[in-house]
C-alpha positions as a printed Julia matrix, in Angstrom:
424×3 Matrix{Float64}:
  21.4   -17.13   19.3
  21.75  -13.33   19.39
  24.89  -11.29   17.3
  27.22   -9.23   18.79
  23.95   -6.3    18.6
  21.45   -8.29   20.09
  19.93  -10.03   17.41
  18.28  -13.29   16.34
  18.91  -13.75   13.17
  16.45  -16.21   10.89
  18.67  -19.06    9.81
  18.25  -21.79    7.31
  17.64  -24.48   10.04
  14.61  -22.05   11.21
  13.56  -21.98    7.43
  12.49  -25.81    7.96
  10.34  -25.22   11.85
   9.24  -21.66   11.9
   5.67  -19.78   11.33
   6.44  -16.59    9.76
   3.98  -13.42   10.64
   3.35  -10.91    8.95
   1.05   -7.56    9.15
  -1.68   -7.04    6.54
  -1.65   -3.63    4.44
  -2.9    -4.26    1.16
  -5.42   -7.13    1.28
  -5.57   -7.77   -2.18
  -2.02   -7.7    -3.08
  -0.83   -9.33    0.51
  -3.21  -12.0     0.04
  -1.07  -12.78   -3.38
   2.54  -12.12   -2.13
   1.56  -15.05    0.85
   1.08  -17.18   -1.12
   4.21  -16.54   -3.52
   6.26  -16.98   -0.37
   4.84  -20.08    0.14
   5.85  -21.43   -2.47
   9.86  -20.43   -2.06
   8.93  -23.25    1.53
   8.12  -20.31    4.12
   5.18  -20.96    6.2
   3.92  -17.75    6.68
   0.47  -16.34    7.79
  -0.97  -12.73    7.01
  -2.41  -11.62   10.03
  -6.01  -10.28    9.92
  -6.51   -9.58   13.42
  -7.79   -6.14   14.26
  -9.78   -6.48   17.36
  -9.27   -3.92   20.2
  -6.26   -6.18   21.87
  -4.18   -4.91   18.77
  -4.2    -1.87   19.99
  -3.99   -2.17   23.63
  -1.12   -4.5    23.22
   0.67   -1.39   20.15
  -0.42    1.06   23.37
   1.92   -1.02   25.65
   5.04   -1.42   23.79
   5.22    1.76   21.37
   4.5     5.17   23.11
   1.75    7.21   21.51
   3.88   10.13   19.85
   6.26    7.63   17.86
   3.82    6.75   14.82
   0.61    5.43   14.57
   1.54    2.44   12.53
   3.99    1.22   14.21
   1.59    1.14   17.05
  -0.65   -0.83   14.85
   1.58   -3.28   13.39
   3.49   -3.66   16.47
   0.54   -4.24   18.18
  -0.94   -7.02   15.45
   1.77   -8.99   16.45
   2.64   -9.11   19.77
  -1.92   -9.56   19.97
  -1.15  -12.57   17.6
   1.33  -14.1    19.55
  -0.13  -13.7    22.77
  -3.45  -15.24   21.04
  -1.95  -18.98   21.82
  -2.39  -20.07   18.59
   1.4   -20.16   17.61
   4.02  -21.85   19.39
   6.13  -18.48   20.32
   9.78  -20.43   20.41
   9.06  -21.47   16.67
   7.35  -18.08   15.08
   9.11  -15.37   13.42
   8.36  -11.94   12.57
   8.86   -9.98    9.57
   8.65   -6.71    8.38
   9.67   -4.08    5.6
  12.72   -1.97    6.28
  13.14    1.3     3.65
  16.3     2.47    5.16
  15.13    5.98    4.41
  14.49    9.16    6.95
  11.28    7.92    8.03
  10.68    6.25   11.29
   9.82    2.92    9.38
  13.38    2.6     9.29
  13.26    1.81   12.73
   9.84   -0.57   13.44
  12.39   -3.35   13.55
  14.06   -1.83   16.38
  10.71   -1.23   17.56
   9.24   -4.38   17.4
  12.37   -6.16   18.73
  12.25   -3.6    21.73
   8.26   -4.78   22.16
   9.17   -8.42   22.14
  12.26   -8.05   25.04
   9.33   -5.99   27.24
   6.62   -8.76   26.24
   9.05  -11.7    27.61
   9.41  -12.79   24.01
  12.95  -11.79   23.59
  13.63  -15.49   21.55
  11.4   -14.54   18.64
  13.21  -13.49   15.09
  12.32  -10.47   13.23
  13.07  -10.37    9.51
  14.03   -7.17    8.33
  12.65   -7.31    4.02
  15.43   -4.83    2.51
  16.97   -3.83   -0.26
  19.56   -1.85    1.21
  21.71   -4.25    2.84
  20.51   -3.29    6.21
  19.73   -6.54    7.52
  20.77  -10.05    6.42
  19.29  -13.14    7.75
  20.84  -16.57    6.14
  17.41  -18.52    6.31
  15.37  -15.58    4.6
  17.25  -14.03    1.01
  15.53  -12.13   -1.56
  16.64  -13.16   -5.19
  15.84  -12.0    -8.73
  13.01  -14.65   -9.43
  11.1   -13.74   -6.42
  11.33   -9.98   -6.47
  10.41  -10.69  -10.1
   7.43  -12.28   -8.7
   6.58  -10.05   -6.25
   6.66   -6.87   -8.99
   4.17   -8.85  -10.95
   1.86   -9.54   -7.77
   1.8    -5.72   -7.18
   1.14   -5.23  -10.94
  -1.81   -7.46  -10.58
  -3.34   -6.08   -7.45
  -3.05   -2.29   -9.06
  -5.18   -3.17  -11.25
  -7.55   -5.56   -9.45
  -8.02   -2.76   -7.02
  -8.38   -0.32   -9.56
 -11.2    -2.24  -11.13
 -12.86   -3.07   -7.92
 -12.97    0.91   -6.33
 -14.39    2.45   -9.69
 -17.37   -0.58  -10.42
 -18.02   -1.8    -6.92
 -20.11    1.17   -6.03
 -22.14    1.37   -8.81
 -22.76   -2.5    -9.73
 -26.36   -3.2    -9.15
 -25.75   -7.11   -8.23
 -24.1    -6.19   -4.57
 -21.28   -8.9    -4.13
 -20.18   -9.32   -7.67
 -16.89   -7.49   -7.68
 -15.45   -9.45   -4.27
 -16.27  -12.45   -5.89
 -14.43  -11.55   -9.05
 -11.69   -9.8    -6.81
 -11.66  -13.58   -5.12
 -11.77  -15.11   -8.51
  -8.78  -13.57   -9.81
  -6.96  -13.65   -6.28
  -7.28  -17.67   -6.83
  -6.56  -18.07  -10.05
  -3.13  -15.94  -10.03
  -2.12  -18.07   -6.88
  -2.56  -20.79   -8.78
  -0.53  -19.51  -11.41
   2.51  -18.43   -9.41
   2.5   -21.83   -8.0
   2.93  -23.96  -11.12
   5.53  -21.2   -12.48
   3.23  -19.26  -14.9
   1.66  -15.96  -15.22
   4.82  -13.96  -14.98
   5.66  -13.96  -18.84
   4.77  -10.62  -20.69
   2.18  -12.36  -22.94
   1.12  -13.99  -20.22
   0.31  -10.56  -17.79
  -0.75   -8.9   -20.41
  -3.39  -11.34  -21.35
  -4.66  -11.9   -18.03
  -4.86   -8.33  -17.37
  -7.04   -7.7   -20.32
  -9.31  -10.31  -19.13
  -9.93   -8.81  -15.88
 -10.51   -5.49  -17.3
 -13.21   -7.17  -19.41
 -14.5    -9.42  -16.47
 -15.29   -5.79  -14.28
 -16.94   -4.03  -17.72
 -19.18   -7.16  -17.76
 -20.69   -6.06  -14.1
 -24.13   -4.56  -14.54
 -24.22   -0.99  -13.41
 -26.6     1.63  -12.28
 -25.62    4.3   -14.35
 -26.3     6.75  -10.79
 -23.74    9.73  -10.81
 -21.74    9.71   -7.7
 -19.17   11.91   -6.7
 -15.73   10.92   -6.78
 -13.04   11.15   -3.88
  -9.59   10.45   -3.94
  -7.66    8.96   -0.89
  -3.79    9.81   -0.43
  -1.61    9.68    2.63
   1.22    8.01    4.59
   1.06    4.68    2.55
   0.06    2.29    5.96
  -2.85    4.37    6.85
  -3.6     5.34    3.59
  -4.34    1.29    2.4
  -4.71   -0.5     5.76
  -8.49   -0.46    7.15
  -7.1    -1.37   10.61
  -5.53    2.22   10.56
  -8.08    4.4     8.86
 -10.97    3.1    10.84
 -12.32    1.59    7.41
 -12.13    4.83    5.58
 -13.28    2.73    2.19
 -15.88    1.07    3.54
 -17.46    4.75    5.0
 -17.35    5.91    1.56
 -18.64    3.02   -0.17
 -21.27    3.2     2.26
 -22.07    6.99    2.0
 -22.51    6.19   -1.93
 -18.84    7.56   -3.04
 -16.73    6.06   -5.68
 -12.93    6.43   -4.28
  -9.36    6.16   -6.02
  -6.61    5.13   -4.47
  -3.1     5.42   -6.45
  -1.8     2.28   -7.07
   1.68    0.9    -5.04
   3.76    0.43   -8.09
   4.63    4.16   -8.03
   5.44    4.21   -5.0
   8.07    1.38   -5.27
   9.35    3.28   -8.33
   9.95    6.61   -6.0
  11.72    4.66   -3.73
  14.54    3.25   -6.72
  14.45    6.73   -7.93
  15.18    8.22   -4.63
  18.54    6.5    -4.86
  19.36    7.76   -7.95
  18.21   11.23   -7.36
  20.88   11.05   -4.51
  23.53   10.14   -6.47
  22.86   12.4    -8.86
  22.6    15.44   -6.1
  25.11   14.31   -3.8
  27.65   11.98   -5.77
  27.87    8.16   -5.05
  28.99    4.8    -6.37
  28.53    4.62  -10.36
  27.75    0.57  -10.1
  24.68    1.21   -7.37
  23.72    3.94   -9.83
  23.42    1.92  -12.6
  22.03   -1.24  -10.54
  18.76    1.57   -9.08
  19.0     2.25  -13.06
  18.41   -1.29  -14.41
  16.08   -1.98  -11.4
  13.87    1.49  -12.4
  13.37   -0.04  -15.92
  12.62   -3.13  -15.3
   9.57   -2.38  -12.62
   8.49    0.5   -14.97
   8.18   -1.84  -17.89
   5.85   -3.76  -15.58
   3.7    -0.11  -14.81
   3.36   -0.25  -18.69
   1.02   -3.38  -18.71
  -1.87   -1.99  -16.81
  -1.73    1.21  -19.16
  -2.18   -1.57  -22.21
  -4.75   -3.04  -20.55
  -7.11   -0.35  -19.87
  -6.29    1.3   -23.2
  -9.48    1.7   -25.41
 -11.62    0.75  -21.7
 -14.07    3.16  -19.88
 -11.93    2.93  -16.88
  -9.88    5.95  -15.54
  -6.3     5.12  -16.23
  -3.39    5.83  -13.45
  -0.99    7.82  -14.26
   2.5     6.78  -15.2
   5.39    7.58  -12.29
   7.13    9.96  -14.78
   3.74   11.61  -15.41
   3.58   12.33  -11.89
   6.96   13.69  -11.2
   6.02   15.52  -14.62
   2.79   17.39  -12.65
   5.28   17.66   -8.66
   7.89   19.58  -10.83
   6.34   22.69  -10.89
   5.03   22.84   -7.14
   7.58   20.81   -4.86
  11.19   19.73   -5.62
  12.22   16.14   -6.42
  14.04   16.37   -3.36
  11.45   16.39   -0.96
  11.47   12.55   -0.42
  10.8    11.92    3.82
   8.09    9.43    4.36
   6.33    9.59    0.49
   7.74   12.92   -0.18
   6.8    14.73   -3.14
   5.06   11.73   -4.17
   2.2    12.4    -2.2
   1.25   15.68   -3.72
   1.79   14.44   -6.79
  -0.77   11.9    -6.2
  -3.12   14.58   -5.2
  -2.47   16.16   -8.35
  -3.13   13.11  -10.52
  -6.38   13.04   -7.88
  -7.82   16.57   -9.72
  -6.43   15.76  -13.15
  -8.51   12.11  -12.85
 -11.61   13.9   -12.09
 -11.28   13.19   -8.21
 -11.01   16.49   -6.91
 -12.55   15.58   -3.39
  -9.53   14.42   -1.63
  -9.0    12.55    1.52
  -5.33   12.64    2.99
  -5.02   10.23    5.61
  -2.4    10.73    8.05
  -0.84    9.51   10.99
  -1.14   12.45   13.51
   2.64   13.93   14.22
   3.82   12.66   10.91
   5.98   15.28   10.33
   6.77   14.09    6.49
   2.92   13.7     5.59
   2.07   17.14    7.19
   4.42   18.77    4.98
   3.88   17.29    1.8
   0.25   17.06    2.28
  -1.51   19.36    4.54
   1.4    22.03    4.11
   1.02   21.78    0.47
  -2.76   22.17    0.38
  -2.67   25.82   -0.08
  -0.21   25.57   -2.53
  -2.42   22.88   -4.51
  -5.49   24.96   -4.66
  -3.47   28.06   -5.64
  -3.44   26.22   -9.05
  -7.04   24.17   -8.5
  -9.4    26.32   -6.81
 -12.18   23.89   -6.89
 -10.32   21.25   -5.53
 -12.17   19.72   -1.75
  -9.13   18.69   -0.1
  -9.38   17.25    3.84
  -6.92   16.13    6.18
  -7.42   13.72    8.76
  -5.37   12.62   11.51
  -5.75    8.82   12.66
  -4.32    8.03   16.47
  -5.25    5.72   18.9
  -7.07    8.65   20.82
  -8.73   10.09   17.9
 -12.34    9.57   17.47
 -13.74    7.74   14.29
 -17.08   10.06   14.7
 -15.39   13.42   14.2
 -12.72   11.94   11.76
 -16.25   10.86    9.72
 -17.86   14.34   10.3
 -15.09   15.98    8.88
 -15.28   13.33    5.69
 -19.23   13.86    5.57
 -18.35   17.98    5.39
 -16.13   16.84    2.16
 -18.76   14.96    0.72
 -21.13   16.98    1.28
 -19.4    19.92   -0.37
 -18.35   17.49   -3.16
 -22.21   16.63   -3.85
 -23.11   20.92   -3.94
 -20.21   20.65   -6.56
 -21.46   17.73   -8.48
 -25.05   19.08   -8.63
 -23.37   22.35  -10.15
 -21.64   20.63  -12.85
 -24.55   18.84  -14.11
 -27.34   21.7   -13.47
 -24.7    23.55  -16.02
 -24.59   20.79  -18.35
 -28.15   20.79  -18.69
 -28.86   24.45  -19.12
């Protein structure tokens, strides 16, 4: 039955009957946090569908100047359920809320919207919060699972940050998805007897994957090195940057993609920033406090694990508000804010000058605080190869991959430099 505004909420009775959908961004980490839902007794699927229908049916419902991802994911799941393989009076919907200035605020209202057009008005959507937004009796996040879920995301940092810098260079093709698949399985299995979420624990598991990846066999072949920032849905999802890893791994590039526990950790400190600016309530103030300390504690662990490795360590979320200070103001938080260019900072520090910032086109927050700030960037870096590309359901993947090529390309003239001048 829908509230006094129109909507269904997710109740505990639904808990017991309903499919749960949800859209895939991060397959590695997604893959994880599934299955930790599962266990709380939500039957929930990760959708993987990204045939054309996803986004004729996004096309349909979401006009093509709101945002690109909310095209995408609206799309996913209206495809899904029209797909006849769930029973549409017993399938929910859920989706991440931020409550910030960014239209992702308002996919919910989106989606909903879709579903009333789509004669699918009965179907819940499950706003995930931490804001208070939205409250839905039959879906709650507590302390042990957002425990769990920190730990998932510490996990698939580093998982993906093992995979991106061996995977291109390991001379038994196939090795690192199986280990990615490996480790996937085993910390499943983990969360679902209760274990793996002590500190000794993490830390110890984490050190064994770092050693599992320096086992791979390499081919010693210098690449260059690209970095990949953006609006954080395009930036991770394949469905929405027309595979963008998979081009580079196929045009022979090793690529770095900052990690999600920062950006978590921007979002907490965005609410304390505004207190701090504007004034607020002391006990939310120290609550975004508590919560900052305990997630960055977390951030620690993958910095102990790849101490003393030949891996290129991330950079810790105070290190890059440390290098944004200088160029853009804390206060610049729309969309990923100042995070972004300090990601492309950490990028050129890291060694991965050649940058990729993928964007959804009319993103007003990404074109500020990454193609407005290129300029600004290579005021300071001169050498850095910094490209912006635009992803829309009318822009073509051939000229968003020529303009890549031009990058690497430039990157490889670069490259060649460095080592004709080592070797003089």
């Amino acid at each position: 039955m829908a509230d006094d505004k129109g909507r269904i909420e997710f109740t505990k009775e639904m808990k017991k009957t309903y499919k749960i959908l949800f859209p895939n961004m991060l397959d590695i980490h997604f893959h994880m946090l599934q299955q930790m839902f599962r266990t709380y007794g939500f039957d929930i699927d990760l959708l993987t569908n990204t045939d054309q229908s996803v986004i004729d049916e996004g096309l349909k419902y979401i006009h093509n100047d709101t945002c690109y991802p909310a095209l995408l994911t609206t799309g996913q799941m209206i495809s899904a359920l029209k797909s006849g393989k769930y029973d549409v009076d017993h399938t929910a919907l859920i989706m991440t809320q931020t409550g910030g200035g960014c239209r992702a605020s308002n996919y919910i209202h989106l989606i909903r919207k879709a579903l009333k057009a789509a004669d699918m008005p009965q179907v819940p959507v499950i706003s995930v919060n931490i804001s208070g937004l939205e409250k839905n009796s039959g879906f709650k996040i507590t302390l042990p699972m957002l425990r769990k879920a920190v730990a998932i995301l510490v996990y698939g940092d580093l998982l993906t940050l093992l995979n991106n810098q061996v995977k291109p260079y390991e001379v038994n093709r196939g090795e690192c998805a199986k280990l990615v698949k490996k480790w996937q399985d085993f910390i499943c299995d983990k969360i679902d007897h209760k274990q793996g979420l002590k500190a000794s624990e993490m830390k110890a598991y984490l050190s064994q994957m770092v050693k599992d990846f320096e086992a791979v066999e390499q081919d010693g072949i210098k690449r260059v090195k690209c970095g990949i920032v953006g609006e954080i849905y395009v930036k991770y999802c394949p469905l929405a940057n027309n595979n963008l890893e998979q081009f580079l791994y196929e045009q022979g590039v090793e690529y770095m993609i900052p990690g999600i526990m920062a950006f978590f950790l921007f979002k907490i400190d965005n609410r304390i920033e505004d207190i701090k600016l504007y004034g607020g309530n002391p006990a939310k103030d120290k609550l975004c406090r508590a919560l900052y300390s305990f997630i960055e504690n977390y951030e620690t662990f993958i910095m102990q694990a790849l101490e003393g490795s030949k891996f290129t360590k991330p950079a810790t979320y105070r290190h890059l508000k440390e290098l944004a200070a200088p160029v853009i103001g804390s206060g610049c938080k729309m969309g990923e804010g100042w995070l972004l260019t300090a990601e492309m900072l950490e990028l050129i520090e890291s060694g991965y000058g050649n940058i990729v910032s993928a964007q959804p086109f009319g993103c007003l927050p990404n074109h500020i605080v990454a193609k407005g700030m290129i300029r600004r960037i290579r005021d300071d870096h001169p050498d850095a190869n910094i490209v912006a590309i635009d992803y829309d359901a009318s822009a073509t993947k051939v000229n968003q991959e020529n303009r890549i090529k031009l990058m690497i390309a430039v990157g490889k003239e670069n490259l060649e430099k460095e080592e004709a001048a080592k070797n003089a």
